[in-house]
PDB file of C-alpha atoms and ligand atoms in Angstrom:
ATOM      1  CA  MET I 234     100.534 118.564  90.756  1.00 41.00           C
ATOM      2  CA  THR I 235      97.321 120.312  91.569  1.00 40.00           C
ATOM      3  CA  ARG I 236      93.805 119.184  90.980  1.00 36.00           C
ATOM      4  CA  LEU I 237      93.423 121.924  88.410  1.00 36.00           C
ATOM      5  CA  ALA I 238      96.391 120.749  86.440  1.00 37.00           C
ATOM      6  CA  GLN I 239      94.443 117.582  85.776  1.00 35.00           C
ATOM      7  CA  LYS I 240      91.714 119.526  84.076  1.00 31.00           C
ATOM      8  CA  THR I 241      94.190 120.751  81.543  1.00 34.00           C
ATOM      9  CA  GLY I 242      95.283 117.196  80.694  1.00 34.00           C
ATOM     10  CA  SER I 243      98.327 117.036  82.891  1.00 38.00           C
ATOM     11  CA  SER I 244     100.601 114.824  80.835  1.00 38.00           C
ATOM     12  CA  ALA I 245      99.921 116.716  77.624  1.00 36.00           C
ATOM     13  CA  ALA I 246     100.440 120.033  79.327  1.00 37.00           C
ATOM     14  CA  GLN I 247     103.781 118.905  80.687  1.00 41.00           C
ATOM     15  CA  ALA I 248     104.854 117.722  77.279  1.00 38.00           C
ATOM     16  CA  GLY I 249     104.315 121.347  76.343  1.00 39.00           C
ATOM     17  CA  GLY I 250     102.629 121.225  72.924  1.00 42.00           C
ATOM     18  CA  PRO I 251     101.138 124.574  71.908  1.00 42.00           C
ATOM     19  CA  ARG I 252      97.577 123.314  72.153  1.00 40.00           C
ATOM     20  CA  ALA I 253      98.198 121.747  75.522  1.00 43.00           C
ATOM     21  CA  ARG I 254      99.766 124.983  76.642  1.00 44.00           C
ATOM     22  CA  ARG I 255      96.758 126.978  75.560  1.00 40.00           C
ATOM     23  CA  LEU I 256      94.508 124.648  77.474  1.00 41.00           C
ATOM     24  CA  ALA I 257      96.780 124.724  80.447  1.00 43.00           C
ATOM     25  CA  CYS I 258      97.160 128.452  80.598  1.00 38.00           C
ATOM     26  CA  ALA I 259      93.434 128.992  80.581  1.00 38.00           C
ATOM     27  CA  LEU I 260      93.435 127.684  84.105  1.00 41.00           C
ATOM     28  CA  ALA I 261      96.808 128.680  85.278  1.00 39.00           C
ATOM     29  CA  ALA I 262      95.641 131.801  87.030  1.00 34.00           C
ATOM     30  CA  ILE I 263      93.473 129.659  89.230  1.00 37.00           C
ATOM     31  CA  VAL I 264      96.257 127.124  89.682  1.00 40.00           C
ATOM     32  CA  TRP I 265      98.608 129.884  90.744  1.00 39.00           C
ATOM     33  CA  ALA I 266      96.041 131.386  93.043  1.00 36.00           C
ATOM     34  CA  LEU I 267      95.457 128.046  94.697  1.00 42.00           C
ATOM     35  CA  ALA I 268      99.037 126.909  95.002  1.00 41.00           C
ATOM     36  CA  PRO I 269     100.022 129.173  97.892  1.00 40.00           C
ATOM     37  CA  ALA I 270      96.757 128.539  99.634  1.00 41.00           C
ATOM     38  CA  ARG I 271      97.324 124.817  99.396  1.00 49.00           C
ATOM     39  CA  ALA I 272     100.807 124.975 100.801  1.00 50.00           C
ATOM     40  CA  GLN I 273      99.591 127.120 103.653  1.00 59.00           C
ATOM     41  CA  GLU I 274      96.504 125.042 104.224  1.00 79.00           C
ATOM     42  CA  ALA I 275      96.681 123.892 107.807  1.00 84.00           C
ATOM     43  CA  GLY I 276      95.582 120.485 108.991  1.00 86.00           C
ATOM     44  CA  THR I 277      93.835 119.682 112.224  1.00 84.00           C
ATOM     45  CA  LEU I 278      94.705 117.803 115.386  1.00 84.00           C
ATOM     46  CA  ALA I 279      91.169 116.460 115.621  1.00 81.00           C
ATOM     47  CA  PRO I 280      90.185 115.187 112.187  1.00 81.00           C
ATOM     48  CA  LYS I 281      86.485 114.358 112.019  1.00 83.00           C
ATOM     49  CA  PRO I 282      85.713 110.901 110.666  1.00 86.00           C
ATOM     50  CA  LEU I 283      83.873 111.104 107.367  1.00 91.00           C
ATOM     51  CA  PRO I 284      80.178 110.263 107.704  1.00 92.00           C
ATOM     52  CA  PRO I 285      79.082 106.993 106.090  1.00 93.00           C
ATOM     53  CA  LEU I 286      77.831 107.337 102.534  1.00 94.00           C
ATOM     54  CA  ALA I 287      74.124 106.886 102.043  1.00 91.00           C
ATOM     55  CA  ARG I 288      74.588 104.980  98.776  1.00 91.00           C
ATOM     56  CA  PRO I 289      78.194 103.815  98.454  1.00 91.00           C
ATOM     57  CA  ASP I 290      77.305 101.378  95.663  1.00 92.00           C
ATOM     58  CA  ASP I 291      75.553 103.994  93.552  1.00 95.00           C
ATOM     59  CA  PRO I 292      77.562 104.062  90.289  1.00 95.00           C
ATOM     60  CA  LYS I 293      77.419 107.862  90.367  1.00 95.00           C
ATOM     61  CA  THR I 294      79.277 108.038  93.692  1.00 96.00           C
ATOM     62  CA  ALA I 295      82.560 109.898  93.292  1.00 97.00           C
ATOM     63  CA  ALA I 296      85.503 107.522  93.668  1.00 97.00           C
ATOM     64  CA  LYS I 297      87.221 110.077  95.916  1.00 97.00           C
ATOM     65  CA  GLU I 298      84.445 109.622  98.484  1.00 97.00           C
ATOM     66  CA  LEU I 299      85.086 105.866  98.525  1.00 97.00           C
ATOM     67  CA  PHE I 300      88.885 105.947  98.671  1.00 98.00           C
ATOM     68  CA  ALA I 301      88.904 108.656 101.339  1.00 97.00           C
ATOM     69  CA  ARG I 302      86.979 106.305 103.636  1.00 96.00           C
ATOM     70  CA  ARG I 303      89.589 103.536 103.575  1.00 96.00           C
ATOM     71  CA  ALA I 304      92.033 104.231 106.396  1.00 95.00           C
ATOM     72  CA  LEU I 305      94.311 101.228 105.807  1.00 97.00           C
ATOM     73  CA  PRO I 306      95.915  99.686 102.716  1.00 97.00           C
ATOM     74  CA  ALA I 307      94.522  96.701 100.840  1.00 96.00           C
ATOM     75  CA  ARG I 308      96.368  93.618 102.081  1.00 95.00           C
ATOM     76  CA  MET I 309      97.570  92.525  98.664  1.00 96.00           C
ATOM     77  CA  ALA I 310     100.905  92.460  96.864  1.00 96.00           C
ATOM     78  CA  ALA I 311     102.131  95.984  96.169  1.00 97.00           C
ATOM     79  CA  ARG I 312     101.009  97.201  92.751  1.00 97.00           C
ATOM     80  CA  SER I 313     100.392 100.556  91.136  1.00 98.00           C
ATOM     81  CA  ILE I 314      97.262 100.172  89.037  1.00 98.00           C
ATOM     82  CA  GLY I 315      96.409 102.607  86.264  1.00 98.00           C
ATOM     83  CA  PHE I 316      97.787 106.079  85.601  1.00 98.00           C
ATOM     84  CA  TYR I 317      99.093 108.713  88.000  1.00 98.00           C
ATOM     85  CA  SER I 318      95.860 110.676  87.687  1.00 97.00           C
ATOM     86  CA  ARG I 319      93.461 107.719  87.283  1.00 98.00           C
ATOM     87  CA  GLY I 320      94.151 104.646  89.341  1.00 98.00           C
ATOM     88  CA  CYS I 321      94.741 103.116  92.736  1.00 98.00           C
ATOM     89  CA  LEU I 322      97.310 101.355  94.881  1.00 98.00           C
ATOM     90  CA  ALA I 323      97.324  97.776  96.179  1.00 98.00           C
ATOM     91  CA  GLY I 324      99.573  96.794  99.087  1.00 97.00           C
ATOM     92  CA  GLY I 325     100.476 100.362 100.007  1.00 97.00           C
ATOM     93  CA  ARG I 326     103.272 100.935 102.515  1.00 98.00           C
ATOM     94  CA  SER I 327     103.503 103.890 104.863  1.00 98.00           C
ATOM     95  CA  LEU I 328     106.443 106.228 105.152  1.00 98.00           C
ATOM     96  CA  ALA I 329     107.402 106.355 108.845  1.00 98.00           C
ATOM     97  CA  VAL I 330     106.271 109.671 110.256  1.00 98.00           C
ATOM     98  CA  ASP I 331     109.759 110.190 111.721  1.00 98.00           C
ATOM     99  CA  GLY I 332     113.004 109.125 110.123  1.00 97.00           C
ATOM    100  CA  GLU I 333     116.527 110.174 111.015  1.00 95.00           C
ATOM    101  CA  SER I 334     116.430 112.514 108.016  1.00 98.00           C
ATOM    102  CA  TRP I 335     112.763 113.222 107.402  1.00 98.00           C
ATOM    103  CA  GLN I 336     109.465 114.090 109.135  1.00 98.00           C
ATOM    104  CA  VAL I 337     105.999 113.731 107.696  1.00 98.00           C
ATOM    105  CA  MET I 338     103.735 116.784 107.816  1.00 97.00           C
ATOM    106  CA  ARG I 339      99.904 117.033 108.038  1.00 96.00           C
ATOM    107  CA  LEU I 340      99.487 113.626 109.647  1.00 96.00           C
ATOM    108  CA  SER I 341      95.742 114.196 109.901  1.00 95.00           C
ATOM    109  CA  ARG I 342      95.481 113.669 106.161  1.00 95.00           C
ATOM    110  CA  ASN I 343      96.720 110.053 106.300  1.00 96.00           C
ATOM    111  CA  ARG I 344      98.468 110.471 102.980  1.00 97.00           C
ATOM    112  CA  ASN I 345     101.874 109.064 103.799  1.00 98.00           C
ATOM    113  CA  TRP I 346     101.261 105.880 101.783  1.00 98.00           C
ATOM    114  CA  GLY I 347     102.884 104.709  98.604  1.00 98.00           C
ATOM    115  CA  HIS I 348     104.300 101.883  96.537  1.00 98.00           C
ATOM    116  CA  PRO I 349     107.396 100.470  98.297  1.00 97.00           C
ATOM    117  CA  THR I 350     109.593 101.864  95.499  1.00 97.00           C
ATOM    118  CA  LEU I 351     108.359 105.380  96.272  1.00 98.00           C
ATOM    119  CA  ILE I 352     108.855 104.985 100.000  1.00 98.00           C
ATOM    120  CA  ALA I 353     112.382 103.696  99.370  1.00 98.00           C
ATOM    121  CA  ALA I 354     113.144 106.606  97.038  1.00 98.00           C
ATOM    122  CA  VAL I 355     111.970 109.242  99.536  1.00 98.00           C
ATOM    123  CA  GLU I 356     114.053 107.621 102.279  1.00 98.00           C
ATOM    124  CA  ARG I 357     117.098 107.387  99.997  1.00 98.00           C
ATOM    125  CA  ILE I 358     116.864 111.036  98.940  1.00 98.00           C
ATOM    126  CA  ALA I 359     116.515 112.118 102.569  1.00 98.00           C
ATOM    127  CA  ARG I 360     119.526 110.081 103.681  1.00 98.00           C
ATOM    128  CA  GLN I 361     121.722 111.059 100.770  1.00 98.00           C
ATOM    129  CA  ALA I 362     120.973 114.774 101.056  1.00 98.00           C
ATOM    130  CA  LYS I 363     121.771 114.680 104.753  1.00 98.00           C
ATOM    131  CA  ALA I 364     124.890 112.554 104.299  1.00 98.00           C
ATOM    132  CA  GLU I 365     126.222 114.952 101.648  1.00 98.00           C
ATOM    133  CA  GLY I 366     125.622 117.838 104.037  1.00 98.00           C
ATOM    134  CA  VAL I 367     123.394 119.738 101.613  1.00 97.00           C
ATOM    135  CA  TRP I 368     120.024 119.402 103.378  1.00 98.00           C
ATOM    136  CA  PRO I 369     119.300 118.633 107.029  1.00 98.00           C
ATOM    137  CA  GLY I 370     116.243 116.506 106.357  1.00 98.00           C
ATOM    138  CA  LEU I 371     113.012 116.399 104.378  1.00 98.00           C
ATOM    139  CA  LEU I 372     109.629 117.724 105.419  1.00 98.00           C
ATOM    140  CA  VAL I 373     107.353 115.396 103.515  1.00 98.00           C
ATOM    141  CA  GLY I 374     103.906 116.433 102.341  1.00 97.00           C
ATOM    142  CA  ASP I 375     101.313 114.272 100.631  1.00 97.00           C
ATOM    143  CA  LEU I 376     102.083 110.926  99.077  1.00 98.00           C
ATOM    144  CA  SER I 377      98.939 108.838  98.477  1.00 98.00           C
ATOM    145  CA  GLN I 378      95.980 107.591 100.445  1.00 98.00           C
ATOM    146  CA  PRO I 379      96.319 104.040 101.849  1.00 98.00           C
ATOM    147  CA  ARG I 380      94.651 102.606  98.727  1.00 98.00           C
ATOM    148  CA  GLY I 381      95.589 105.478  96.437  1.00 98.00           C
ATOM    149  CA  GLY I 382      92.741 106.687  94.255  1.00 98.00           C
ATOM    150  CA  PRO I 383      91.374 110.205  93.812  1.00 98.00           C
ATOM    151  CA  MET I 384      91.392 112.485  96.857  1.00 97.00           C
ATOM    152  CA  LEU I 385      88.736 114.745  98.323  1.00 95.00           C
ATOM    153  CA  THR I 386      91.133 117.691  98.244  1.00 90.00           C
ATOM    154  CA  GLY I 387      94.255 118.781  96.517  1.00 88.00           C
ATOM    155  CA  HIS I 388      95.685 116.547  93.843  1.00 90.00           C
ATOM    156  CA  ALA I 389      94.803 115.162  90.444  1.00 91.00           C
ATOM    157  CA  SER I 390      97.695 112.732  90.491  1.00 95.00           C
ATOM    158  CA  HIS I 391      99.123 110.948  93.562  1.00 97.00           C
ATOM    159  CA  GLN I 392      96.620 108.147  92.815  1.00 98.00           C
ATOM    160  CA  ILE I 393      98.876 105.110  92.298  1.00 98.00           C
ATOM    161  CA  GLY I 394     101.412 105.566  95.073  1.00 98.00           C
ATOM    162  CA  LEU I 395     104.221 106.877  92.877  1.00 98.00           C
ATOM    163  CA  ASP I 396     104.010 110.640  93.604  1.00 98.00           C
ATOM    164  CA  ALA I 397     105.276 112.578  96.615  1.00 98.00           C
ATOM    165  CA  ASP I 398     105.330 116.259  97.558  1.00 98.00           C
ATOM    166  CA  VAL I 399     108.409 117.408  99.458  1.00 98.00           C
ATOM    167  CA  TRP I 400     108.598 120.844 101.064  1.00 98.00           C
ATOM    168  CA  LEU I 401     111.231 123.297  99.925  1.00 98.00           C
ATOM    169  CA  THR I 402     111.670 124.176 103.609  1.00 97.00           C
ATOM    170  CA  PRO I 403     114.471 122.340 105.437  1.00 98.00           C
ATOM    171  CA  MET I 404     113.627 120.137 108.391  1.00 98.00           C
ATOM    172  CA  PRO I 405     114.392 121.777 111.734  1.00 97.00           C
ATOM    173  CA  ALA I 406     116.883 120.003 113.994  1.00 96.00           C
ATOM    174  CA  ARG I 407     114.198 118.734 116.347  1.00 97.00           C
ATOM    175  CA  ARG I 408     111.134 116.599 116.236  1.00 97.00           C
ATOM    176  CA  LEU I 409     108.123 118.741 115.326  1.00 98.00           C
ATOM    177  CA  THR I 410     105.075 118.498 117.547  1.00 97.00           C
ATOM    178  CA  LEU I 411     101.850 117.132 116.132  1.00 96.00           C
ATOM    179  CA  ALA I 412     100.405 120.655 116.202  1.00 97.00           C
ATOM    180  CA  GLU I 413     103.366 122.079 114.296  1.00 97.00           C
ATOM    181  CA  ARG I 414     102.970 119.400 111.650  1.00 97.00           C
ATOM    182  CA  GLU I 415      99.418 120.563 111.074  1.00 96.00           C
ATOM    183  CA  ASP I 416      99.955 124.331 111.350  1.00 95.00           C
ATOM    184  CA  MET I 417     103.435 125.079 110.084  1.00 96.00           C
ATOM    185  CA  SER I 418     103.655 126.574 106.628  1.00 94.00           C
ATOM    186  CA  ALA I 419     106.269 126.038 103.963  1.00 95.00           C
ATOM    187  CA  VAL I 420     108.070 129.047 102.479  1.00 95.00           C
ATOM    188  CA  ASP I 421     107.388 130.466  99.018  1.00 97.00           C
ATOM    189  CA  MET I 422     110.632 130.364  97.031  1.00 97.00           C
ATOM    190  CA  VAL I 423     109.402 132.497  94.128  1.00 98.00           C
ATOM    191  CA  ARG I 424     109.566 136.274  93.741  1.00 97.00           C
ATOM    192  CA  ALA I 425     106.295 138.210  93.712  1.00 96.00           C
ATOM    193  CA  ASP I 426     106.681 138.971  89.984  1.00 96.00           C
ATOM    194  CA  LYS I 427     107.040 135.185  89.378  1.00 97.00           C
ATOM    195  CA  ARG I 428     110.050 135.742  87.093  1.00 97.00           C
ATOM    196  CA  ASP I 429     112.735 134.308  89.348  1.00 98.00           C
ATOM    197  CA  VAL I 430     113.374 132.787  92.735  1.00 98.00           C
ATOM    198  CA  GLU I 431     113.650 134.955  95.816  1.00 98.00           C
ATOM    199  CA  ALA I 432     117.440 135.309  95.983  1.00 96.00           C
ATOM    200  CA  SER I 433     117.539 135.524  99.767  1.00 97.00           C
ATOM    201  CA  LEU I 434     115.628 132.247 100.131  1.00 97.00           C
ATOM    202  CA  PHE I 435     116.749 129.919  97.359  1.00 98.00           C
ATOM    203  CA  THR I 436     120.068 128.424  98.420  1.00 98.00           C
ATOM    204  CA  PRO I 437     122.686 126.098  96.910  1.00 98.00           C
ATOM    205  CA  GLY I 438     121.195 123.479  99.242  1.00 98.00           C
ATOM    206  CA  HIS I 439     117.911 123.688  97.354  1.00 98.00           C
ATOM    207  CA  LEU I 440     119.739 123.055  94.093  1.00 98.00           C
ATOM    208  CA  ASP I 441     121.594 120.087  95.546  1.00 98.00           C
ATOM    209  CA  LEU I 442     118.453 118.579  97.033  1.00 98.00           C
ATOM    210  CA  LEU I 443     116.673 118.802  93.675  1.00 98.00           C
ATOM    211  CA  ARG I 444     119.747 117.369  91.947  1.00 98.00           C
ATOM    212  CA  ILE I 445     119.852 114.414  94.341  1.00 98.00           C
ATOM    213  CA  ALA I 446     116.136 113.806  93.840  1.00 98.00           C
ATOM    214  CA  ALA I 447     116.398 113.938  90.046  1.00 98.00           C
ATOM    215  CA  GLN I 448     119.483 111.718  89.981  1.00 98.00           C
ATOM    216  CA  GLN I 449     117.663 108.749  91.521  1.00 98.00           C
ATOM    217  CA  PRO I 450     117.310 106.146  88.766  1.00 97.00           C
ATOM    218  CA  ASP I 451     113.666 105.397  89.565  1.00 96.00           C
ATOM    219  CA  VAL I 452     112.645 109.081  89.661  1.00 98.00           C
ATOM    220  CA  GLU I 453     111.176 110.000  86.295  1.00 98.00           C
ATOM    221  CA  ARG I 454     110.149 113.609  86.932  1.00 98.00           C
ATOM    222  CA  VAL I 455     110.633 116.361  89.481  1.00 98.00           C
ATOM    223  CA  LEU I 456     108.106 119.189  89.100  1.00 98.00           C
ATOM    224  CA  VAL I 457     109.087 122.683  90.225  1.00 98.00           C
ATOM    225  CA  ASN I 458     107.921 126.223  89.567  1.00 98.00           C
ATOM    226  CA  ALA I 459     109.394 127.651  86.347  1.00 98.00           C
ATOM    227  CA  ALA I 460     111.291 130.265  88.362  1.00 98.00           C
ATOM    228  CA  ILE I 461     113.010 127.449  90.252  1.00 98.00           C
ATOM    229  CA  LYS I 462     113.842 125.628  87.029  1.00 98.00           C
ATOM    230  CA  LYS I 463     115.331 128.886  85.748  1.00 98.00           C
ATOM    231  CA  ALA I 464     117.545 129.144  88.842  1.00 98.00           C
ATOM    232  CA  LEU I 465     118.691 125.534  88.420  1.00 98.00           C
ATOM    233  CA  CYS I 466     119.534 126.159  84.749  1.00 98.00           C
ATOM    234  CA  ARG I 467     121.564 129.199  85.772  1.00 98.00           C
ATOM    235  CA  ASN I 468     123.403 127.660  88.702  1.00 98.00           C
ATOM    236  CA  ALA I 469     123.915 123.930  88.039  1.00 98.00           C
ATOM    237  CA  ARG I 470     127.582 123.024  87.552  1.00 97.00           C
ATOM    238  CA  GLY I 471     129.281 119.864  86.363  1.00 97.00           C
ATOM    239  CA  ASP I 472     127.029 117.076  85.110  1.00 97.00           C
ATOM    240  CA  ARG I 473     123.759 118.764  84.166  1.00 98.00           C
ATOM    241  CA  SER I 474     122.012 115.741  82.679  1.00 97.00           C
ATOM    242  CA  TRP I 475     119.654 115.548  85.692  1.00 98.00           C
ATOM    243  CA  LEU I 476     118.074 118.847  84.643  1.00 98.00           C
ATOM    244  CA  ALA I 477     116.128 116.928  81.979  1.00 98.00           C
ATOM    245  CA  LYS I 478     113.971 115.371  84.681  1.00 98.00           C
ATOM    246  CA  VAL I 479     113.198 118.673  86.408  1.00 98.00           C
ATOM    247  CA  ARG I 480     110.097 119.995  84.689  1.00 98.00           C
ATOM    248  CA  PRO I 481     108.533 123.450  85.124  1.00 97.00           C
ATOM    249  CA  TYR I 482     104.952 123.638  86.249  1.00 96.00           C
ATOM    250  CA  TRP I 483     102.593 126.143  87.834  1.00 94.00           C
ATOM    251  CA  GLY I 484     102.552 126.227  91.608  1.00 94.00           C
ATOM    252  CA  HIS I 485     105.319 124.084  93.119  1.00 96.00           C
ATOM    253  CA  ASN I 486     106.804 127.201  94.682  1.00 97.00           C
ATOM    254  CA  TYR I 487     106.533 125.839  98.246  1.00 97.00           C
ATOM    255  CA  HIS I 488     107.188 122.190  97.488  1.00 97.00           C
ATOM    256  CA  PHE I 489     108.495 120.002  94.701  1.00 98.00           C
ATOM    257  CA  HIS I 490     106.725 116.988  93.308  1.00 98.00           C
ATOM    258  CA  LEU I 491     108.588 113.744  92.900  1.00 98.00           C
ATOM    259  CA  ARG I 492     107.304 111.181  90.405  1.00 98.00           C
ATOM    260  CA  ILE I 493     108.628 107.631  90.252  1.00 97.00           C
ATOM    261  CA  ALA I 494     108.470 105.582  87.057  1.00 98.00           C
ATOM    262  CA  CYS I 495     106.186 102.544  86.930  1.00 98.00           C
ATOM    263  CA  PRO I 496     107.944  99.817  88.939  1.00 96.00           C
ATOM    264  CA  ALA I 497     109.382  96.923  86.927  1.00 92.00           C
ATOM    265  CA  GLY I 498     107.024  93.959  86.739  1.00 87.00           C
ATOM    266  CA  ASP I 499     103.939  96.068  87.404  1.00 90.00           C
ATOM    267  CA  PRO I 500     101.985  95.517  84.172  1.00 93.00           C
ATOM    268  CA  ALA I 501      98.867  97.341  85.344  1.00 97.00           C
ATOM    269  CA  CYS I 502     100.825 100.556  85.861  1.00 98.00           C
ATOM    270  CA  ARG I 503     100.482 102.864  82.864  1.00 98.00           C
ATOM    271  CA  ALA I 504     103.700 104.777  82.183  1.00 97.00           C
ATOM    272  CA  GLN I 505     103.850 108.467  81.377  1.00 96.00           C
ATOM    273  CA  ASP I 506     105.829 109.538  78.300  1.00 95.00           C
ATOM    274  CA  PRO I 507     109.433 110.128  79.320  1.00 93.00           C
ATOM    275  CA  PRO I 508     110.354 113.802  79.705  1.00 93.00           C
ATOM    276  CA  PRO I 509     111.770 115.413  76.546  1.00 93.00           C
ATOM    277  CA  GLN I 510     115.505 115.058  75.895  1.00 93.00           C
ATOM    278  CA  GLY I 511     117.833 117.872  76.874  1.00 96.00           C
ATOM    279  CA  GLU I 512     118.212 120.127  79.873  1.00 97.00           C
ATOM    280  CA  GLY I 513     115.024 122.072  79.187  1.00 97.00           C
ATOM    281  CA  CYS I 514     116.854 125.339  79.736  1.00 98.00           C
ATOM    282  CA  ASP I 515     116.140 126.665  76.244  1.00 94.00           C
ATOM    283  CA  ALA I 516     113.226 128.418  74.538  1.00 93.00           C
ATOM    284  CA  SER I 517     110.791 125.878  75.981  1.00 92.00           C
ATOM    285  CA  LEU I 518     111.520 127.399  79.386  1.00 97.00           C
ATOM    286  CA  ASP I 519     111.204 130.966  78.104  1.00 97.00           C
ATOM    287  CA  TRP I 520     107.540 130.339  77.335  1.00 96.00           C
ATOM    288  CA  TRP I 521     106.831 130.028  81.051  1.00 97.00           C
ATOM    289  CA  PHE I 522     107.821 133.667  81.499  1.00 97.00           C
ATOM    290  CA  THR I 523     105.532 135.059  78.822  1.00 96.00           C
ATOM    291  CA  GLU I 524     102.483 137.011  79.857  1.00 94.00           C
ATOM    292  CA  GLU I 525     100.127 134.231  78.723  1.00 93.00           C
ATOM    293  CA  ALA I 526     101.869 131.770  81.018  1.00 95.00           C
ATOM    294  CA  LEU I 527     102.488 134.068  83.980  1.00 94.00           C
ATOM    295  CA  ASN I 528      99.143 135.835  84.033  1.00 90.00           C
ATOM    296  CA  PRO I 529      96.736 133.870  81.862  1.00 86.00           C
ATOM    297  CA  LYS I 530      93.200 134.993  81.459  1.00 89.00           C
ATOM    298  CA  PRO I 531      90.673 132.538  82.867  1.00 89.00           C
ATOM    299  CA  ASP I 532      88.521 130.908  80.208  1.00 90.00           C
ATOM    300  CA  PRO I 533      84.901 131.936  80.876  1.00 92.00           C
ATOM    301  CA  ALA I 534      83.660 128.773  79.135  1.00 92.00           C
ATOM    302  CA  TRP I 535      85.603 126.485  81.463  1.00 90.00           C
ATOM    303  CA  LYS I 536      83.561 124.152  83.652  1.00 91.00           C
ATOM    304  CA  PRO I 537      84.871 121.704  86.229  1.00 88.00           C
ATOM    305  CA  LYS I 538      84.809 118.088  85.107  1.00 90.00           C
ATOM    306  CA  PRO I 539      82.583 115.784  87.121  1.00 94.00           C
ATOM    307  CA  PRO I 540      84.599 113.736  89.617  1.00 96.00           C
ATOM    308  CA  LEU I 541      85.859 110.295  88.576  1.00 97.00           C
ATOM    309  CA  THR I 542      83.626 107.375  89.438  1.00 97.00           C
ATOM    310  CA  LEU I 543      84.839 103.901  90.334  1.00 97.00           C
ATOM    311  CA  ALA I 544      83.803 102.682  86.867  1.00 97.00           C
ATOM    312  CA  GLN I 545      86.191 105.195  85.311  1.00 98.00           C
ATOM    313  CA  LEU I 546      89.163 103.731  87.170  1.00 98.00           C
ATOM    314  CA  PRO I 547      90.830 100.429  86.139  1.00 98.00           C
ATOM    315  CA  ALA I 548      88.535  97.498  86.953  1.00 97.00           C
ATOM    316  CA  GLU I 549      90.991  96.127  89.524  1.00 97.00           C
ATOM    317  CA  CYS I 550      90.539  99.236  91.643  1.00 98.00           C
ATOM    318  CA  ARG I 551      87.150  97.901  92.678  1.00 98.00           C
ATOM    319  CA  MET I 552      88.916  94.909  94.221  1.00 97.00           C
ATOM    320  CA  VAL I 553      91.494  97.142  95.862  1.00 98.00           C
ATOM    321  CA  LEU I 554      88.751  99.257  97.369  1.00 97.00           C
ATOM    322  CA  LYS I 555      86.752  96.295  98.677  1.00 96.00           C
ATOM    323  CA  ALA I 556      89.634  94.078  99.863  1.00 96.00           C
ATOM    324  CA  ASP I 557      90.372  93.579 103.561  1.00 91.00           C
TER     325      ASP I 557
HETATM  326 ZN1   ZN P 200     102.217 116.746  94.033  1.00 88.68          ZN
END
């Protein structure tokens, strides 16, 4: 999910109430405009270390500035603390940059960290999709920072180590160089008019990969562009119950977003409402292809929210940030 989605109240917008939709669509043009740019955004082989903050303990300091400066996880038991778009991660684990069925992209961002349940889910999806012969391997985008928390660029969620972005581009049959991992771009799956997928690009393998992702018991949501959801609704055969977890959202035309449910026995993790019942292939999907959803008018009164401060995150995030 994008940073801008947060400004619309991401969970409400996904639930799809009319008011939430109005709020959401006010910004959607910007979301849409940013989504391709984000997917194409290259990394760098020589990331510059962030300069020290003049007043890190100033209560007005943006939490993203603090969390971005922690290059390693907090050595604590693994816990997701808070909500997907307002929290942090203790005891983060890294996804190996190379697996037999995945490769991590944009290594310079140091965002291949997550709760162990997320790491296990990404690995399982990668292995299963390869074993079933539907997808050669995952190219993995951002998970979380080592201690989670808000990020300097890109995402509103991904804060508690339970979200992952996976490219809709299959992994090549070779190990990518470090430069390729920074420069390579994913492929846009959606037609220029935004009303459907690009037929020459969206394959049965894409459907099967999304099915395998959504069928994992600990995966609660898979976010895709509405045009991709439409293609899944049209083409899925057999058991279609997994479609309920695949939710339409702006952007997500180069990658899909995987969201894991709060792990069992993690009381500080605040759950999101479960997705609505049913396949979501009905009138609720049609709305995404109306003019107000496809080409919304920006709201001239809209102003960016000030960034979250540490005091606005769960109190335990202060400990996570300061821990060794
Ligand atoms: Zn995401």
